[in-house]
mmCIF file of C-alpha atoms (C1' of nucleotides) in Angstrom:
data_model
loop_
_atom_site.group_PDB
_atom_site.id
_atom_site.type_symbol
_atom_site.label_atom_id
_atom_site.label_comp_id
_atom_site.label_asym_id
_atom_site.label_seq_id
_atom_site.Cartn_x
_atom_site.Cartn_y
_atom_site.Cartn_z
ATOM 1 C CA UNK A 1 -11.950 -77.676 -137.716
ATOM 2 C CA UNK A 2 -8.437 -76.912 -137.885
ATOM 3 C CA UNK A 3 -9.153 -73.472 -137.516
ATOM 4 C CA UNK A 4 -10.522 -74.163 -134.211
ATOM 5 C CA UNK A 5 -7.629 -76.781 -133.522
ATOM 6 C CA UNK A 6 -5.489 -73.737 -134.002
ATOM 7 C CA UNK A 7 -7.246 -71.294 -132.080
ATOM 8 C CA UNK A 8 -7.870 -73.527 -129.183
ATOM 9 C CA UNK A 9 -3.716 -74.164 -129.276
ATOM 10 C CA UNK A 10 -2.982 -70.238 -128.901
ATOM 11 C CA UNK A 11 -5.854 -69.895 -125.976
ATOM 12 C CA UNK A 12 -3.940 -72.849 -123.653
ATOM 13 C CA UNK A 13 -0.602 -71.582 -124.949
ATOM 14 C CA UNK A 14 -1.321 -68.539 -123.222
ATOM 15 C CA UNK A 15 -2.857 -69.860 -120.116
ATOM 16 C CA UNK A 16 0.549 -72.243 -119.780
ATOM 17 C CA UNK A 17 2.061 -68.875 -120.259
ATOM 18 C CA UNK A 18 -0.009 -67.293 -117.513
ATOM 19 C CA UNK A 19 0.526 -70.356 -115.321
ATOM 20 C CA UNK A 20 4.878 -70.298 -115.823
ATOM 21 C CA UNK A 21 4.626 -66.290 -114.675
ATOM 22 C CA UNK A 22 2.588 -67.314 -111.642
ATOM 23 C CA UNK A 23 4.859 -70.191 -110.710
ATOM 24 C CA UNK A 24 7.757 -67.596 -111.590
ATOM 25 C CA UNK A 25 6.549 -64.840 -109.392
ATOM 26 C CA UNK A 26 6.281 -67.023 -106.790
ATOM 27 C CA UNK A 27 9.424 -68.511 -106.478
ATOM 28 C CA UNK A 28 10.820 -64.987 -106.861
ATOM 29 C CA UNK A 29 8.832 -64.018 -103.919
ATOM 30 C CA UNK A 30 11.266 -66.847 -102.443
ATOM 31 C CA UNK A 31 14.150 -65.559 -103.127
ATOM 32 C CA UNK A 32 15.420 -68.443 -103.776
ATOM 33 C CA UNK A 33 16.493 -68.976 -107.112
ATOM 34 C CA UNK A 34 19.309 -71.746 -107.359
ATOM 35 C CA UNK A 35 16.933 -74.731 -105.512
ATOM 36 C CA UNK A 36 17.113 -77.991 -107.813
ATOM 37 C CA UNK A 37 14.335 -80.176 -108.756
ATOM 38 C CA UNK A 38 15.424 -82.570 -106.246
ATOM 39 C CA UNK A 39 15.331 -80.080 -103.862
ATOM 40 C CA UNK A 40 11.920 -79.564 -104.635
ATOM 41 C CA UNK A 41 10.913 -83.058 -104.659
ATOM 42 C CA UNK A 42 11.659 -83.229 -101.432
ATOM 43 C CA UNK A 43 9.628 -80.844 -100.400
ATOM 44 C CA UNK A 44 6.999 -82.113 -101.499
ATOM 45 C CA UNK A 45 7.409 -85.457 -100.092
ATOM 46 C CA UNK A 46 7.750 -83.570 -96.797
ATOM 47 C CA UNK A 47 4.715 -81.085 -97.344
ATOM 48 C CA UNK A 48 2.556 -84.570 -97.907
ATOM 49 C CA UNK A 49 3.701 -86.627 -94.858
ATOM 50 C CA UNK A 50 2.508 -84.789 -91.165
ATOM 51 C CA UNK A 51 5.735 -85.422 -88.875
ATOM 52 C CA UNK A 52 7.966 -87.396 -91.292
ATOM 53 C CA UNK A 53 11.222 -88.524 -89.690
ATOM 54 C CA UNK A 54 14.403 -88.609 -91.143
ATOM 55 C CA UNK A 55 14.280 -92.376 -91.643
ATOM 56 C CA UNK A 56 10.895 -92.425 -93.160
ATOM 57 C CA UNK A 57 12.135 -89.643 -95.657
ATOM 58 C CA UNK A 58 15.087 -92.076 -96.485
ATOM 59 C CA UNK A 59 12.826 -94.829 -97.170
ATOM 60 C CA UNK A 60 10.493 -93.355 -99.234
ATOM 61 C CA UNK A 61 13.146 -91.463 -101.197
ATOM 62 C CA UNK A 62 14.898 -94.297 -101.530
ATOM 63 C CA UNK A 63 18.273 -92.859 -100.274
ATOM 64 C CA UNK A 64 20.736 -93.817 -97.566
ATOM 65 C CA UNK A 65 20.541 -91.458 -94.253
ATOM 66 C CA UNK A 66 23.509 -89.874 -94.752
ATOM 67 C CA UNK A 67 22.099 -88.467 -98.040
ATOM 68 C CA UNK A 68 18.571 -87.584 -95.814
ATOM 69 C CA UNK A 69 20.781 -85.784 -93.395
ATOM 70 C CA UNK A 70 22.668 -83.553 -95.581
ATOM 71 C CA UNK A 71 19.616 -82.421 -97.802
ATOM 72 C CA UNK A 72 17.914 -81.887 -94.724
ATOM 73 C CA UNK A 73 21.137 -78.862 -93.901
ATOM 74 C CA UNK A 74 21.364 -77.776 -97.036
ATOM 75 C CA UNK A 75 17.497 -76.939 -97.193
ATOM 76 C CA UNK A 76 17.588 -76.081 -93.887
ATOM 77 C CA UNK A 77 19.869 -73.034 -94.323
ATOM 78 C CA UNK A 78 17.690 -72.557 -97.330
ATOM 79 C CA UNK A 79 14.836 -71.580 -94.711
ATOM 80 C CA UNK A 80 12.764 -73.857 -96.206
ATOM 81 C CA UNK A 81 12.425 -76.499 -93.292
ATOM 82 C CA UNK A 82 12.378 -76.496 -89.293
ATOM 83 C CA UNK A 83 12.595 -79.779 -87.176
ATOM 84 C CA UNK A 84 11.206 -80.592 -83.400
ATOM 85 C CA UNK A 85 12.489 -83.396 -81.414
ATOM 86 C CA UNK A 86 9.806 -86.270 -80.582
ATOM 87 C CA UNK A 87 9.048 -85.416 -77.099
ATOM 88 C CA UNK A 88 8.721 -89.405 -76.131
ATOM 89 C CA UNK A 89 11.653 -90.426 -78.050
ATOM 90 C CA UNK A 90 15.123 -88.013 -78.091
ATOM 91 C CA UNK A 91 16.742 -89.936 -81.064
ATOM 92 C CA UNK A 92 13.638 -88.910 -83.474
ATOM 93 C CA UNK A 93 13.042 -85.739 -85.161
ATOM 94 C CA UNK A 94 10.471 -85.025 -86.925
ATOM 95 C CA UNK A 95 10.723 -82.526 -90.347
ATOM 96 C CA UNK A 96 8.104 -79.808 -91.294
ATOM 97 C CA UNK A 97 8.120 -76.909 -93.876
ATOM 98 C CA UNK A 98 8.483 -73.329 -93.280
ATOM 99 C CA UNK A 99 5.973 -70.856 -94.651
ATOM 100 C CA UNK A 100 8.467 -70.855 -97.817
ATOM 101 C CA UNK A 101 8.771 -74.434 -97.899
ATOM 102 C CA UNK A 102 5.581 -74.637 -98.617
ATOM 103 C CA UNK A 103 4.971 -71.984 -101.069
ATOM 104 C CA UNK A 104 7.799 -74.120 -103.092
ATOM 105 C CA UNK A 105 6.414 -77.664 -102.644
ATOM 106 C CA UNK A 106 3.112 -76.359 -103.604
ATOM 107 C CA UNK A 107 4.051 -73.508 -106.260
ATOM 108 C CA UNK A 108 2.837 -75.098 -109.355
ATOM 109 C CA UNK A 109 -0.510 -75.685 -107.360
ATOM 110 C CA UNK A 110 -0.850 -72.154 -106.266
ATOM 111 C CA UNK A 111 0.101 -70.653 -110.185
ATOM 112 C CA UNK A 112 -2.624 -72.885 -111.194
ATOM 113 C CA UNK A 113 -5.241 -71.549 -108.606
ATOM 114 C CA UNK A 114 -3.849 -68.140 -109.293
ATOM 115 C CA UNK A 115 -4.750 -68.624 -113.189
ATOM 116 C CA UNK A 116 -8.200 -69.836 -112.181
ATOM 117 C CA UNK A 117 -9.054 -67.247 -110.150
ATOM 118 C CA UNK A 118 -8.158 -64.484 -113.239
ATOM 119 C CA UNK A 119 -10.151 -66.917 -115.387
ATOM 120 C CA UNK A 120 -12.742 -66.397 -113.125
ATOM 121 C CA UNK A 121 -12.926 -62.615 -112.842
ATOM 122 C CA UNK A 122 -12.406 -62.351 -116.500
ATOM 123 C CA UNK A 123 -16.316 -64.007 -117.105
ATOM 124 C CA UNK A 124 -19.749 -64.255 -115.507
ATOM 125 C CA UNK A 125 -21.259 -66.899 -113.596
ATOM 126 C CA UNK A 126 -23.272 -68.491 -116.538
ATOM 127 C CA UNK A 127 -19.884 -68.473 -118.442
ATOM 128 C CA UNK A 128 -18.349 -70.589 -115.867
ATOM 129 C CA UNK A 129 -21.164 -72.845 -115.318
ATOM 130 C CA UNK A 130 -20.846 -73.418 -119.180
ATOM 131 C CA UNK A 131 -17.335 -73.941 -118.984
ATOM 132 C CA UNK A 132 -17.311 -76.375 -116.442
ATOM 133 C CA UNK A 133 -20.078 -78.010 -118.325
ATOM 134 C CA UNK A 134 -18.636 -78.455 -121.806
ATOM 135 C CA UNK A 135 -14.739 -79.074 -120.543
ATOM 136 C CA UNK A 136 -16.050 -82.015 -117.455
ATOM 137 C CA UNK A 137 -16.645 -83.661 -121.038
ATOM 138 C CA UNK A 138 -13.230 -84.458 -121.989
ATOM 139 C CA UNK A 139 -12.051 -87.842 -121.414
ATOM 140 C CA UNK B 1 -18.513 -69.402 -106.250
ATOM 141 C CA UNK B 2 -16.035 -71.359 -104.292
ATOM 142 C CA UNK B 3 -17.786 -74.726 -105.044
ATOM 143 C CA UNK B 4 -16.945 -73.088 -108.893
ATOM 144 C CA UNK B 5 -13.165 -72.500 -108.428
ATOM 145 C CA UNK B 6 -12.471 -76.008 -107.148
ATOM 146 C CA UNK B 7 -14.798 -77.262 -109.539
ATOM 147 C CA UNK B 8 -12.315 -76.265 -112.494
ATOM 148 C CA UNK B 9 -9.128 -76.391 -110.493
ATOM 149 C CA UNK B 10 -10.290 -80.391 -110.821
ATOM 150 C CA UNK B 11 -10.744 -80.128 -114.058
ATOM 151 C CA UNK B 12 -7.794 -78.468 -115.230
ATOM 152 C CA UNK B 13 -5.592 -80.184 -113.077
ATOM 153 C CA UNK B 14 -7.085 -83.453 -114.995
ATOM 154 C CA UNK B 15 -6.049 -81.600 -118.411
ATOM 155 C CA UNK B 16 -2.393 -80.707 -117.042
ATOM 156 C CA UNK B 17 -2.015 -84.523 -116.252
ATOM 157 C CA UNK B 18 -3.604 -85.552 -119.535
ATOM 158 C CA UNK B 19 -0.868 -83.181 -120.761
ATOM 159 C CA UNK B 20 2.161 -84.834 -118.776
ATOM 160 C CA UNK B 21 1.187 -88.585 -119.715
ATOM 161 C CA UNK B 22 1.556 -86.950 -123.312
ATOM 162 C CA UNK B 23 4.933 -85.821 -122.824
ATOM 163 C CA UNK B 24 6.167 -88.698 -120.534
ATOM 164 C CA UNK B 25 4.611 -90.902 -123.686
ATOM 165 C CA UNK B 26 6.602 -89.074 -126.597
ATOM 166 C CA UNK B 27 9.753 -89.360 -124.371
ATOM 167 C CA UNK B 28 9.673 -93.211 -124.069
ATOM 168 C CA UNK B 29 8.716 -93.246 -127.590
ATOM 169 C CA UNK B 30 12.316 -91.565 -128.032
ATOM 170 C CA UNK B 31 13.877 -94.083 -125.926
ATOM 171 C CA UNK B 32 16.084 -91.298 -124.090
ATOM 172 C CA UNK B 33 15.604 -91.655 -120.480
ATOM 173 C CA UNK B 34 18.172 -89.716 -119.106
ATOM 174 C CA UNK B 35 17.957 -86.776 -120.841
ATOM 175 C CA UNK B 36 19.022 -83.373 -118.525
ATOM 176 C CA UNK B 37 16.905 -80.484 -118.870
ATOM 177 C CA UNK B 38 20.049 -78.281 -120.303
ATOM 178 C CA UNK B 39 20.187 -80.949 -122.933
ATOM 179 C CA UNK B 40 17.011 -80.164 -123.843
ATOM 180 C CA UNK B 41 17.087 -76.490 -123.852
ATOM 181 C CA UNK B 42 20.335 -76.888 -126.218
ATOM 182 C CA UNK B 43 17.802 -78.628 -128.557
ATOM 183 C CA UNK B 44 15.035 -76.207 -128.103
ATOM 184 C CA UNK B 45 17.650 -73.818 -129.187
ATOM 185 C CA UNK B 46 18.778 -75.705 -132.495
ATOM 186 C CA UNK B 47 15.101 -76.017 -133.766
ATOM 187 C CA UNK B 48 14.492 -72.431 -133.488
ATOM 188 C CA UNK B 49 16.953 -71.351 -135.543
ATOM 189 C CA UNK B 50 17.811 -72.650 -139.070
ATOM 190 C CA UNK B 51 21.103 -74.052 -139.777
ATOM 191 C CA UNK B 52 23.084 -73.001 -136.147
ATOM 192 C CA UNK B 53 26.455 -72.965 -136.010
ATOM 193 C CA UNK B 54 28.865 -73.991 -133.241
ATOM 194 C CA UNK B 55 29.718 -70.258 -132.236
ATOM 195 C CA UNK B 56 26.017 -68.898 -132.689
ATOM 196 C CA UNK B 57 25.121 -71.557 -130.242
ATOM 197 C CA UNK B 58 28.018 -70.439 -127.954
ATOM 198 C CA UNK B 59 26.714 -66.994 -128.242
ATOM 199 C CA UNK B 60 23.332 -67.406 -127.690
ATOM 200 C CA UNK B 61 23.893 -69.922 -124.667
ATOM 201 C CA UNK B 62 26.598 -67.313 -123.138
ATOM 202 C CA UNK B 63 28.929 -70.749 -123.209
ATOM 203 C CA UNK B 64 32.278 -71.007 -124.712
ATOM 204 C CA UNK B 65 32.839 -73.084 -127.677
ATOM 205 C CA UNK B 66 34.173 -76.334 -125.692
ATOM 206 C CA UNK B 67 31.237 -76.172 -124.003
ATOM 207 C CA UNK B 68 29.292 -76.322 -127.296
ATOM 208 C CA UNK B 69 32.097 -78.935 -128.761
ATOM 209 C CA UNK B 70 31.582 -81.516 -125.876
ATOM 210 C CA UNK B 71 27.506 -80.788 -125.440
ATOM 211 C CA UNK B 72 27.137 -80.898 -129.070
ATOM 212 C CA UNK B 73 29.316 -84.670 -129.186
ATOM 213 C CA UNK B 74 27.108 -85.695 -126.402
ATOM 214 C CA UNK B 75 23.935 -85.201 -127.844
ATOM 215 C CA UNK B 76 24.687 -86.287 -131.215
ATOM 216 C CA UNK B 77 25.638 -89.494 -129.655
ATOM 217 C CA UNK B 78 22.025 -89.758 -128.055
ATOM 218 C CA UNK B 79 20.920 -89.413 -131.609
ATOM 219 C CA UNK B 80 19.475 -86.210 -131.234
ATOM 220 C CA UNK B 81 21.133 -83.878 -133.829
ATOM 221 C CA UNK B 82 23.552 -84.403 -137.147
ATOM 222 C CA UNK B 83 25.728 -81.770 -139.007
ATOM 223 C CA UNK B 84 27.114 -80.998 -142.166
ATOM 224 C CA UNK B 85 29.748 -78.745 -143.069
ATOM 225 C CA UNK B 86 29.415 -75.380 -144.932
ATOM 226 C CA UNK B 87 30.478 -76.153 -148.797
ATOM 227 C CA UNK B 88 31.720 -72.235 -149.296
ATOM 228 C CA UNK B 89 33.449 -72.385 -145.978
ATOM 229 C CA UNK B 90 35.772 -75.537 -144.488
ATOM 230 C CA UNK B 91 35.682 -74.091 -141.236
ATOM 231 C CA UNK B 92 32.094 -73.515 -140.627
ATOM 232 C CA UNK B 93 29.369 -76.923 -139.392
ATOM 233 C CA UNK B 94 25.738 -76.594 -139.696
ATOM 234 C CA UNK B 95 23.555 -78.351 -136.404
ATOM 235 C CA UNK B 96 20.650 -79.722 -137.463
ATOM 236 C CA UNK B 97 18.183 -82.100 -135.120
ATOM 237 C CA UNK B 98 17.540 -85.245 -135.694
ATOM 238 C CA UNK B 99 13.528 -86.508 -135.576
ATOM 239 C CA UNK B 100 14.201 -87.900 -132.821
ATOM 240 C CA UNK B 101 15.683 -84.475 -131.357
ATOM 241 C CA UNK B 102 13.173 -82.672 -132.918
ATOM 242 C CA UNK B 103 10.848 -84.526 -131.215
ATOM 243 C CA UNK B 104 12.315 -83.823 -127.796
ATOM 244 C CA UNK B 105 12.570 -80.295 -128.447
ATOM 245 C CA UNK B 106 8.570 -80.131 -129.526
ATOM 246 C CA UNK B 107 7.294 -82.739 -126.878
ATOM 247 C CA UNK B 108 5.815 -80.057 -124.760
ATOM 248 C CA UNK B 109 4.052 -78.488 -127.533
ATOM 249 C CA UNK B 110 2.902 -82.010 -129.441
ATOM 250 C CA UNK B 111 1.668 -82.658 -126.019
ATOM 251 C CA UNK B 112 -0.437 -80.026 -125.648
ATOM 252 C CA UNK B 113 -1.989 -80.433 -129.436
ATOM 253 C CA UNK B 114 -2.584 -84.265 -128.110
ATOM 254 C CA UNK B 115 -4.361 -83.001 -125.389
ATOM 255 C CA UNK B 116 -6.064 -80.490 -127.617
ATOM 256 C CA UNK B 117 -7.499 -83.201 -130.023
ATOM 257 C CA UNK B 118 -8.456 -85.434 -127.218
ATOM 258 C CA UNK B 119 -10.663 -82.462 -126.592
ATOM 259 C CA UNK B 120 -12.442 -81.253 -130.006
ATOM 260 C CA UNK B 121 -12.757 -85.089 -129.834
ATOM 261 C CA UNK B 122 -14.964 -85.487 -126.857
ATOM 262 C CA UNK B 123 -17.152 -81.762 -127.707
ATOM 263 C CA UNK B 124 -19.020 -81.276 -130.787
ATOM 264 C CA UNK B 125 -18.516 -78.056 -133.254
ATOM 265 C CA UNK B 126 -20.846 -76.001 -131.436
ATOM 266 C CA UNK B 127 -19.451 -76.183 -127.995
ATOM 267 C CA UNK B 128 -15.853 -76.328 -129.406
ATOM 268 C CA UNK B 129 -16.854 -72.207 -130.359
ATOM 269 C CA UNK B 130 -18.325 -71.850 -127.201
ATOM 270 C CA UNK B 131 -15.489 -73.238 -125.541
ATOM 271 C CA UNK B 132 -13.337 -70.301 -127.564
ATOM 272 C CA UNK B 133 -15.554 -67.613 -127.018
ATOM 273 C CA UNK B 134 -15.345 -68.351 -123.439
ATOM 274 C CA UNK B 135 -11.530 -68.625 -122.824
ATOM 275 C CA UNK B 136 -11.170 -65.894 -125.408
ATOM 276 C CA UNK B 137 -12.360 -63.685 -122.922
ATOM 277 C CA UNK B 138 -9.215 -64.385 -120.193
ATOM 278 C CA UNK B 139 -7.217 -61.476 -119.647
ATOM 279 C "C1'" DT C 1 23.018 -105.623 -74.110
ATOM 280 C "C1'" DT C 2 21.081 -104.791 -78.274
ATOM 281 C "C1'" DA C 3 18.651 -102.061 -81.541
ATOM 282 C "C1'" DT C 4 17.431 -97.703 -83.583
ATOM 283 C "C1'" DA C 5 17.720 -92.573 -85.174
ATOM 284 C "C1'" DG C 6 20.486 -89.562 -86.850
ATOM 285 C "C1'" DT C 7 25.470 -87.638 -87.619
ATOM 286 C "C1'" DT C 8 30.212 -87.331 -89.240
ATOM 287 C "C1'" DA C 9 34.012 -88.366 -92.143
ATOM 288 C "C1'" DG C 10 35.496 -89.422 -96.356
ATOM 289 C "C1'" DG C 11 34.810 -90.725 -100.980
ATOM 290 C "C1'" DG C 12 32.964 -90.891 -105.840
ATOM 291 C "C1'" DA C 13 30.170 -90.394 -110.174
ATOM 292 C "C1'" DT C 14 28.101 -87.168 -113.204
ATOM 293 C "C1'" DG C 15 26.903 -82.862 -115.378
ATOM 294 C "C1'" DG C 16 28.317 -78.877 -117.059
ATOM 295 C "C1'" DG C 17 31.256 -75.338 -117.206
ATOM 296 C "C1'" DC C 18 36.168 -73.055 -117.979
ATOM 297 C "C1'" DT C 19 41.163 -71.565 -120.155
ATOM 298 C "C1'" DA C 20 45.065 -72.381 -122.991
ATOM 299 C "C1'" DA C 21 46.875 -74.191 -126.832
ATOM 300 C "C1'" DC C 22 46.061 -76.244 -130.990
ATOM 301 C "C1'" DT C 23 44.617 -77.310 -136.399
ATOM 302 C "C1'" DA C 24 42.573 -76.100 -140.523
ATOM 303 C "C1'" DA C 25 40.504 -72.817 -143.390
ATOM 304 C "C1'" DT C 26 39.809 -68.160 -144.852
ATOM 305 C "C1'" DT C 27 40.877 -63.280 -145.374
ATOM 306 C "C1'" DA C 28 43.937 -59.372 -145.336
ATOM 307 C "C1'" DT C 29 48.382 -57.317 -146.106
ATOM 308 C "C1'" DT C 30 52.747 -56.652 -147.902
ATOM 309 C "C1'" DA D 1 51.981 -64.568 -154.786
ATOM 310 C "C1'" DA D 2 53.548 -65.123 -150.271
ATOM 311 C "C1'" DT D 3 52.936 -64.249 -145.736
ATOM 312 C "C1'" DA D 4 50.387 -62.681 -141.699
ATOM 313 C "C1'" DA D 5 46.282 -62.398 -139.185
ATOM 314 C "C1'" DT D 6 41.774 -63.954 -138.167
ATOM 315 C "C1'" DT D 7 38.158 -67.288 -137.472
ATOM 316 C "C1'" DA D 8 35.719 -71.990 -136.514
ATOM 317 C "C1'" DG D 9 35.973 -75.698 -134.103
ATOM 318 C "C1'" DT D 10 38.852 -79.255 -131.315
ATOM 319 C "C1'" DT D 11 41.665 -81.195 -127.672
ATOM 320 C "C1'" DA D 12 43.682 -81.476 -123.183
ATOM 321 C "C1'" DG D 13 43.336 -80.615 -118.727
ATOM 322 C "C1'" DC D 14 41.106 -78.592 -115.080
ATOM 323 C "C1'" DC D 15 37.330 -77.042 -111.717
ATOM 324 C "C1'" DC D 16 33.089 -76.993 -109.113
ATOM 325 C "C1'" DA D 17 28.340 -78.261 -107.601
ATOM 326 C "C1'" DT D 18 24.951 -81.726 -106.880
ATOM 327 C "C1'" DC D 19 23.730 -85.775 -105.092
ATOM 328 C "C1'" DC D 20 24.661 -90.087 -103.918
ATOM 329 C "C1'" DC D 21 27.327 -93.832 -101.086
ATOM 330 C "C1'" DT D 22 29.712 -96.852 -96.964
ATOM 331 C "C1'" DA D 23 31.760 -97.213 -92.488
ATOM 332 C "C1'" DA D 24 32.047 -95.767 -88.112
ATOM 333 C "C1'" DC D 25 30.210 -93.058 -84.682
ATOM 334 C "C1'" DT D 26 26.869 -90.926 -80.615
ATOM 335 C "C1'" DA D 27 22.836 -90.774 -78.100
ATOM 336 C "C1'" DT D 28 18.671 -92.736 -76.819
ATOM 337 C "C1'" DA D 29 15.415 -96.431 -76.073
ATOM 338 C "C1'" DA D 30 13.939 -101.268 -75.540
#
DNA sequence: TTATAGTTAGGGATGGGCTAACTAATTATT
DNA sequence: AATAATTAGTTAGCCCATCCCTAACTATAA
């Protein structure tokens, strides 16, 4: 019982540890490697809001515009975002991500896909079935 | 195949937030909110090796020994480590962690043993050595 | 004319780092 | 044994980046 405790701790250590080099690969395939967590986050509010606007991005962030506007440079000259004018209204821009934008908003995603997919070339069908059978039991 | 791979991206994505409630839980247990995640890697540093001094820590983080003096004042004020001085040499101070530091330094790993019990809790002995055989086989 | 979207200017708190100069303790040298 | 040199950690004072703000502005739309 602890035995298996044990074992089972070393067998999801390593998959964390497959996960981090994933997530670390990618965001060296960014070349980017002095963005901040914030920077990040907001990201990833932009990669899950279609056409967000400045003002939008303030409110959900909670921050003043000013704040909006400057992030918005600084990860601009990062490459990580573009922004189009709203064709019906000049004073509105809308934000969007950049091919690397959104390989950083949705990194940790993609590591974890990237793990699956090993996980699933290291086993046969059955074995998945059986996997997905015994861990859809965990609650 | 497909149907497969987002079958267990589900699933593990439902383990990796089992995981992070863990971790969020043991650090409101600790009643440090605003820790930084340098604090934390300072920490992580003290538990792994035994009785630490101010300039081994200065080496090992590449800081210089203000650095240390100041981080080392701040976190012992957040309750997170204690010292005593070397009885065959005045000059020299020990850095121990606190429980409660040690617990911040070892959240991510008591998390994932949470998680782990959770599990052997919901399967029974025979599909916990499945379970290992399977993920054994991840390369 | 008034309201709204975003910008600019200027400021400030916080985190986390530094060097130079110091004190106290230990070790080496004369 | 006395003095000099070294070492551990501290203090003072500084710097820089990040990320946030308010006030005042421009341009556009209602």
């Amino acid at each position: 019982m602890t035995d298996q405790k044990e074992h089972l701790v070393l067998i999801f250590d390593n998959l964390i540890r497959m996960k981090n080099e994933c997530s670390c690969s990618i965001f060296s395939a960014c070349e980017i490697s002095d963005i901040t967590v914030k920077q990040i986050n907001y990201l990833k509010v932009i990669d899950s809001h279609d056409e967000i606007t400045f003002s939008r991005l303030a409110e959900i962030t909670r921050n003043s515009k000013p704040t909006i506007t400057e992030m918005i440079h600084k990860l601009d000259r990062m490459g990580c975002i573009s922004r189009k004018s709203c064709p019906h209204d000049g004073r509105i821009s809308y934000l969007y991500l950049t091919e690397r934008g959104e390989m950083i908003a949705r990194a940790e995603q993609n590591a974890l896909q990237q793990v699956i997919e090993r996980l699933i070339d290291s086993l046969d069908c059955h074995e998945i079935d059986l996997l997905i059978e015994i861990l859809k039991k965990v609650r």
